XYZ file of C-alpha atoms in Angstrom:
475
model
C 34.359 6.774 -31.816
C 31.275 5.365 -30.556
C 29.474 8.010 -29.273
C 29.864 11.705 -29.975
C 30.898 14.258 -27.682
C 28.895 16.607 -25.748
C 30.369 19.552 -26.931
C 29.929 18.387 -30.298
C 26.282 19.036 -29.820
C 25.999 21.739 -27.117
C 28.260 24.214 -28.551
C 26.396 23.918 -32.328
C 23.747 26.299 -30.988
C 25.766 28.899 -29.839
C 25.464 32.393 -31.073
C 28.695 33.954 -29.384
C 31.082 35.522 -31.749
C 33.862 33.171 -33.001
C 37.429 33.797 -32.841
C 39.234 34.490 -35.896
C 41.130 30.958 -37.375
C 44.865 31.027 -37.033
C 46.792 30.538 -40.245
C 47.144 26.512 -40.903
C 50.144 25.278 -38.500
C 51.617 23.272 -41.098
C 52.822 24.365 -44.507
C 51.497 22.762 -47.538
C 54.814 22.347 -48.939
C 56.263 20.130 -45.752
C 58.028 17.421 -47.597
C 56.446 15.046 -44.836
C 53.309 15.664 -45.925
C 53.211 13.792 -48.808
C 54.277 10.591 -46.694
C 51.658 11.271 -44.404
C 48.869 11.607 -46.926
C 50.126 8.088 -48.550
C 49.898 6.568 -45.079
C 46.009 8.092 -44.613
C 45.271 7.283 -47.795
C 46.239 3.619 -47.141
C 44.483 3.263 -44.121
C 41.369 4.898 -45.326
C 41.147 2.449 -48.336
C 41.863 -0.447 -46.158
C 38.374 -1.957 -45.039
C 38.623 -2.766 -41.330
C 34.868 -3.103 -41.004
C 33.454 -6.190 -38.279
C 32.083 -8.063 -41.509
C 34.363 -8.172 -44.434
C 37.162 -6.113 -43.227
C 40.907 -7.135 -42.006
C 42.453 -4.656 -39.236
C 45.741 -7.226 -39.389
C 46.465 -6.051 -42.869
C 45.889 -2.092 -41.491
C 47.997 -3.108 -38.816
C 50.914 -4.862 -41.363
C 50.864 -1.614 -43.459
C 51.652 0.567 -40.740
C 54.336 -1.768 -39.314
C 55.833 -1.776 -42.823
C 56.278 1.979 -42.934
C 57.390 2.033 -39.334
C 60.280 -0.518 -40.108
C 60.810 1.577 -43.634
C 61.471 4.647 -41.333
C 64.463 2.610 -39.157
C 62.433 1.210 -36.516
C 63.674 -2.215 -35.476
C 61.855 -5.386 -36.040
C 62.019 -5.932 -31.983
C 60.119 -2.692 -31.390
C 56.981 -3.164 -34.167
C 54.521 -5.963 -33.481
C 51.480 -6.956 -35.071
C 49.143 -8.711 -32.410
C 46.891 -11.184 -33.801
C 44.362 -12.771 -30.774
C 43.906 -16.663 -31.379
C 40.685 -17.530 -33.376
C 40.413 -13.716 -34.509
C 42.792 -13.856 -37.669
C 41.702 -10.400 -38.789
C 41.637 -8.553 -35.467
C 45.274 -7.620 -35.207
C 46.386 -4.741 -33.390
C 49.599 -2.825 -33.794
C 52.058 -2.094 -31.450
C 55.423 -0.092 -31.442
C 57.657 2.208 -29.535
C 60.169 4.904 -29.512
C 62.541 4.585 -26.987
C 63.180 7.253 -24.494
C 66.370 8.291 -22.706
C 64.835 7.730 -18.805
C 64.025 4.384 -18.081
C 62.301 5.214 -15.100
C 60.081 7.800 -16.629
C 56.661 6.140 -17.151
C 56.051 5.506 -20.914
C 53.392 7.739 -22.796
C 50.890 5.699 -24.781
C 49.313 6.980 -28.258
C 46.613 4.934 -28.270
C 43.767 4.688 -31.593
C 41.793 2.448 -33.259
C 41.651 1.502 -36.645
C 38.617 -0.596 -37.021
C 35.236 1.446 -38.115
C 31.558 1.078 -38.618
C 30.106 -0.439 -41.650
C 29.420 1.410 -44.227
C 27.174 0.062 -47.453
C 28.505 1.030 -51.050
C 24.980 1.253 -52.098
C 24.216 3.732 -49.432
C 27.065 6.384 -50.012
C 26.826 9.114 -52.643
C 30.860 8.242 -52.908
C 32.723 4.863 -52.241
C 33.381 4.708 -48.745
C 36.530 2.970 -49.127
C 38.152 5.108 -51.377
C 39.794 8.578 -50.197
C 38.330 11.336 -52.248
C 38.913 14.870 -51.977
C 36.313 17.155 -52.604
C 35.332 21.226 -51.721
C 37.774 21.029 -48.983
C 37.388 17.704 -47.117
C 38.183 13.986 -47.092
C 35.567 11.596 -47.384
C 35.693 8.165 -46.742
C 34.589 5.966 -43.738
C 37.152 6.331 -40.825
C 38.865 9.595 -42.506
C 37.590 11.005 -39.067
C 37.000 8.395 -36.636
C 39.679 6.969 -36.299
C 41.957 6.585 -38.836
C 42.862 10.679 -38.930
C 44.409 10.093 -35.476
C 45.726 6.772 -36.127
C 47.480 8.003 -39.314
C 48.863 11.065 -37.330
C 49.869 9.106 -34.011
C 52.392 6.741 -36.199
C 53.303 9.685 -38.288
C 54.626 11.277 -35.284
C 56.891 8.449 -34.779
C 58.535 8.269 -38.152
C 59.094 12.274 -37.959
C 60.415 11.707 -34.452
C 62.592 8.705 -35.989
C 63.500 10.331 -39.019
C 64.537 13.577 -37.032
C 66.644 11.755 -34.469
C 64.464 12.926 -31.877
C 64.978 11.086 -28.551
C 61.903 11.613 -26.063
C 63.096 11.355 -22.382
C 60.306 8.759 -21.656
C 59.223 5.915 -23.834
C 56.079 6.514 -26.289
C 54.277 3.828 -27.394
C 52.000 3.042 -29.932
C 49.044 1.075 -30.037
C 46.578 0.503 -32.914
C 43.339 -1.610 -31.893
C 40.944 -3.062 -33.270
C 36.933 -3.583 -31.876
C 36.169 -0.356 -30.559
C 33.382 0.105 -32.445
C 32.214 -3.406 -31.837
C 33.654 -4.024 -28.427
C 30.139 -5.775 -27.629
C 31.719 -8.697 -30.245
C 35.173 -7.967 -29.605
C 37.092 -5.091 -27.959
C 40.931 -5.050 -29.082
C 41.819 -2.564 -26.142
C 40.875 -4.738 -23.502
C 42.370 -7.814 -24.992
C 45.394 -6.069 -25.067
C 45.175 -4.761 -21.414
C 44.313 -8.522 -20.401
C 46.801 -10.533 -22.442
C 49.485 -8.139 -23.782
C 49.757 -5.844 -21.216
C 53.657 -4.733 -21.798
C 51.858 -2.845 -25.483
C 49.711 -0.536 -23.542
C 51.281 -0.024 -19.957
C 52.155 3.657 -19.654
C 51.920 6.742 -16.822
C 49.243 8.291 -19.705
C 47.413 7.759 -22.821
C 46.323 9.977 -25.325
C 43.353 8.879 -27.165
C 40.308 10.034 -29.317
C 37.214 11.571 -27.488
C 38.552 15.145 -27.478
C 37.602 17.397 -30.419
C 37.152 21.088 -31.685
C 33.980 22.570 -32.789
C 33.756 24.864 -35.723
C 30.768 27.036 -36.695
C 28.670 27.302 -39.498
C 31.361 29.537 -41.168
C 34.254 27.180 -40.264
C 35.307 29.189 -37.417
C 36.728 27.099 -34.345
C 34.777 27.853 -31.360
C 36.356 25.429 -28.637
C 39.000 22.832 -28.840
C 38.098 20.180 -26.162
C 40.417 17.724 -23.700
C 38.326 14.779 -22.275
C 38.758 13.314 -19.138
C 36.346 10.505 -17.976
C 33.195 8.748 -19.765
C 30.196 7.805 -18.810
C 29.537 3.612 -18.651
C 27.795 1.967 -21.144
C 25.123 -0.539 -19.681
C 21.931 -2.104 -21.542
C 19.269 -3.549 -18.947
C 16.425 -5.941 -19.786
C 12.652 -5.491 -18.490
C 10.951 -8.279 -18.345
C 7.207 -9.095 -17.956
C 5.642 -12.767 -17.926
C 2.136 -13.393 -18.308
C 0.112 -16.547 -18.948
C -1.621 -15.275 -21.905
C -4.795 -16.152 -23.431
C -7.290 -15.345 -26.121
C -7.323 -12.256 -27.089
C -11.128 -11.871 -27.102
C -11.079 -12.202 -23.318
C -8.619 -9.569 -22.452
C -7.228 -9.953 -18.711
C -6.531 -6.720 -16.202
C -2.870 -8.128 -16.205
C -1.655 -7.531 -19.552
C 1.976 -7.744 -20.001
C 2.203 -5.107 -22.413
C 0.261 -2.708 -20.496
C 2.236 -3.445 -17.708
C 5.788 -3.164 -19.425
C 4.236 -0.128 -21.143
C 3.258 1.721 -17.451
C 6.663 0.689 -15.926
C 8.514 2.379 -19.122
C 6.310 5.563 -18.635
C 7.420 5.873 -14.319
C 10.840 5.484 -15.629
C 10.756 8.055 -18.349
C 9.014 10.666 -15.600
C 11.907 9.735 -12.834
C 15.057 11.288 -14.555
C 18.543 10.350 -12.409
C 19.397 12.903 -10.115
C 21.932 15.709 -11.222
C 25.753 15.268 -9.865
C 28.555 17.636 -10.965
C 32.236 16.431 -10.803
C 35.340 18.784 -11.264
C 35.250 17.963 -14.585
C 31.956 18.794 -15.587
C 31.576 21.875 -13.834
C 34.819 23.027 -15.172
C 32.980 22.665 -18.834
C 29.671 24.446 -17.981
C 31.895 27.031 -16.851
C 33.816 27.270 -19.478
C 30.968 27.057 -21.898
C 29.428 30.084 -20.100
C 31.992 31.908 -21.774
C 30.896 31.096 -25.134
C 27.118 31.695 -24.652
C 24.876 34.670 -24.669
C 23.152 35.657 -21.559
C 20.764 34.659 -20.111
C 21.819 31.020 -20.480
C 25.137 31.829 -19.813
C 24.131 33.107 -15.696
C 22.696 29.216 -15.825
C 26.160 27.734 -16.948
C 27.967 29.593 -14.619
C 26.103 28.429 -11.924
C 26.335 25.085 -12.961
C 29.984 25.375 -12.568
C 29.716 26.909 -8.814
C 30.536 24.939 -5.479
C 26.839 24.065 -4.718
C 23.774 22.672 -6.939
C 22.096 25.300 -8.747
C 18.027 25.770 -8.083
C 15.813 23.500 -9.827
C 14.498 25.781 -12.164
C 18.420 26.478 -13.635
C 18.551 22.756 -13.722
C 15.648 22.280 -15.729
C 16.782 25.115 -18.274
C 19.909 23.769 -18.728
C 18.561 20.233 -19.015
C 16.704 20.956 -21.948
C 19.792 20.576 -24.169
C 19.978 16.760 -24.302
C 23.456 16.861 -24.364
C 24.066 19.493 -21.373
C 21.508 17.036 -19.599
C 23.811 14.162 -20.328
C 26.365 15.556 -19.255
C 25.036 16.219 -15.525
C 23.543 13.208 -14.796
C 23.275 9.303 -15.324
C 20.487 8.784 -18.340
C 18.804 5.933 -19.030
C 16.243 5.428 -22.274
C 14.126 2.589 -23.739
C 15.168 1.725 -27.086
C 14.231 -1.347 -27.980
C 10.721 -3.110 -27.279
C 9.263 -6.858 -28.175
C 5.900 -8.377 -26.748
C 3.668 -11.020 -28.087
C 3.506 -14.064 -30.089
C 0.468 -13.852 -32.246
C -1.656 -11.129 -33.293
C -5.234 -12.525 -32.158
C -3.408 -14.228 -28.196
C -2.761 -12.033 -25.163
C 1.153 -11.496 -24.655
C 2.831 -14.195 -22.362
C 6.156 -12.145 -22.592
C 6.916 -8.803 -23.174
C 10.643 -6.868 -23.183
C 12.437 -3.948 -23.177
C 16.040 -2.943 -23.413
C 16.895 0.282 -21.496
C 20.071 2.103 -22.403
C 21.909 3.488 -19.609
C 24.886 5.901 -19.496
C 26.343 5.923 -16.375
C 28.153 8.303 -14.517
C 31.767 7.164 -13.721
C 31.696 7.205 -9.914
C 28.338 5.426 -9.981
C 28.209 1.586 -10.715
C 26.197 -0.929 -13.000
C 24.132 -2.281 -9.765
C 23.331 0.899 -8.130
C 21.855 2.155 -11.495
C 19.746 -1.296 -11.661
C 18.206 -0.762 -8.406
C 17.304 2.868 -9.325
C 15.500 1.659 -12.433
C 13.599 -0.826 -10.244
C 12.920 1.906 -7.667
C 11.482 4.206 -10.538
C 9.563 1.355 -12.033
C 8.097 0.473 -8.790
C 6.886 -3.170 -9.777
C 8.021 -6.137 -8.581
C 6.663 -8.093 -11.489
C 8.792 -6.378 -13.878
C 12.195 -8.199 -13.612
C 15.301 -5.754 -14.365
C 18.714 -7.577 -15.253
C 21.678 -6.692 -17.391
C 21.176 -7.358 -21.030
C 25.251 -7.938 -21.271
C 28.241 -8.430 -19.189
C 29.023 -5.212 -17.338
C 31.176 -2.728 -19.121
C 34.139 -1.689 -17.040
C 34.488 0.735 -13.985
C 36.442 3.893 -15.360
C 36.962 6.575 -13.017
C 37.994 9.547 -14.537
C 41.596 10.602 -14.750
C 42.603 13.597 -12.934
C 43.146 17.253 -15.099
C 46.693 18.102 -13.349
C 48.421 21.119 -14.445
C 51.027 18.328 -15.812
C 48.340 17.270 -18.182
C 46.510 20.738 -19.192
C 49.507 22.760 -19.601
C 50.952 21.297 -22.875
C 47.953 20.919 -24.048
C 46.910 24.704 -23.588
C 50.241 25.664 -24.732
C 50.308 24.055 -27.610
C 46.484 24.615 -28.683
C 47.249 28.599 -27.990
C 49.827 28.420 -30.663
C 47.710 26.628 -33.453
C 44.426 28.182 -32.321
C 44.703 31.762 -30.342
C 42.089 33.069 -28.366
C 40.085 29.669 -29.024
C 39.435 27.975 -24.914
C 40.338 24.288 -24.275
C 37.557 22.954 -22.616
C 37.468 20.099 -20.104
C 34.609 17.528 -20.869
C 33.689 14.219 -20.106
C 32.525 11.923 -22.489
C 28.860 11.207 -22.318
C 29.495 7.984 -25.099
C 32.644 5.451 -24.734
C 35.750 4.883 -26.290
C 38.818 3.015 -25.585
C 39.570 4.761 -22.682
C 37.269 2.948 -20.447
C 39.548 -0.067 -20.805
C 42.551 1.694 -20.375
C 41.281 3.761 -17.370
C 40.220 0.696 -15.684
C 43.327 -1.113 -16.190
C 44.818 1.699 -14.023
C 46.154 3.747 -17.050
C 45.171 7.618 -16.963
C 43.478 7.859 -20.424
C 42.651 11.856 -22.042
C 40.821 12.304 -25.211
C 43.231 14.944 -26.860
C 43.166 15.010 -30.710
C 42.703 18.611 -32.094
C 40.574 17.881 -34.752
C 37.800 20.541 -35.561
C 34.333 19.381 -36.665
C 31.606 20.895 -38.228
C 28.451 21.545 -36.148
C 26.719 18.306 -37.750
C 29.428 16.156 -36.458
C 31.465 15.364 -39.906
C 29.153 11.826 -40.730
C 30.684 10.288 -38.130
C 29.081 6.692 -38.271
C 26.587 7.731 -40.864
C 26.681 8.446 -44.527
C 29.447 10.246 -46.318
C 31.881 10.526 -43.084
C 34.428 13.792 -43.890
C 37.374 15.796 -42.594
C 38.040 19.194 -43.390
C 41.554 18.978 -45.201
C 42.711 21.897 -43.118
C 41.421 20.213 -39.725
C 43.372 16.977 -40.571
C 46.766 18.785 -41.121
C 46.118 21.081 -38.083
C 45.572 18.113 -35.964
C 48.324 16.162 -37.374
C 51.001 19.158 -36.497
C 48.752 19.568 -32.720
C 49.423 16.245 -31.830
C 52.936 16.245 -33.142
C 53.703 19.561 -31.053
C 51.610 18.263 -27.973
C 53.340 14.616 -27.755
C 56.293 15.799 -28.008
C 56.051 17.782 -24.896
C 54.562 15.232 -22.847
C 57.412 12.976 -23.825
C 60.015 15.290 -22.923
C 58.732 15.863 -19.321
C 58.496 13.607 -16.514
């Protein structure tokens, strides 16, 4: 998962009493648990980083386990892109009884963020159990979900369960490095049969624990912001630094960035974000709860309410498009006036706004025709938020309530990005739903010593097993 959900940041400051944790959903004596752990361990210990790892090897390992469980060769495929031998993906299918029912897609990525052994306390590519956690790169993002999805198909196959609709599994490579190669986008464009579905489940929805390990809220994610970098450039004849000019490229760029800082994008709330703020109000003490209830209402709240809610960076990102300067580069010598100054501005754009609209808004905020604003990379796909219908919410709420009674299921919009950007853009409604409850610090995802609570891993495994069964059994 490229960026954390807003809920994982915003809810960490809540002081409302936490609901008691239900008993672990899965019994430790479950005979399939050892098989799942072996699969999960193999996945974590297989290096799938962009620099030296191999998603192809990991895909082949999962394919072997599916075939050993009885899947025919015709239903399990390792898809290796031309010229990218290490970036293979896995596609598999469990056939349903109704060929007219649109398939259900289980989508997860098996590539991971780079991890330097010298920086880590433990070997990042060894699954290490310590103090109730599993440590290792990918233990959380996203091999926990990938292993659970593969394990689900194995369990269903061995139980003789026949879903109504086909269940497809796609384990992709490149989610963490989509600027270099993105497996989900490649599949939608080159192997569409592997991912075509009426609905997909993906990462992006997670639960949050308080500092005592008690669950505060579970999440289902619908829609995500568009990731886009822009380049701001100022050029100048330059000259000798002993004779400063009024039109200094560095100052001109700095003034542009200051104007941008002072020009936040307008607040725009969608049905998903209104529902999110309403749900968060029930978990937040007054007086802030009243502000959040106003955010969930039919009308835009007064300016003072918006200002208070925007003080939280995660909530601010949920309520508007955000753009922020992330890199600056200027000048060619310490004793010369800069001939060139540029900055990278990273934007996270609301799903129903466009990349070009945002570029024009940047130009308007900067208000300087000599500052050229252009795209720093090809536009990310436009990814409209899928609807949170009763057919989507019903099974998720039912199973979430079974495993975590009294813990609300909260709709969220991802302020970062996932592979769902590509599947949603391709017309496949994709929802983030994992049931992995994380600590307030995010469990070290993308950072040092990534971890997952062992209890959270197995509860998530059971949650997904039950909810996928419900989705696959309905129309």
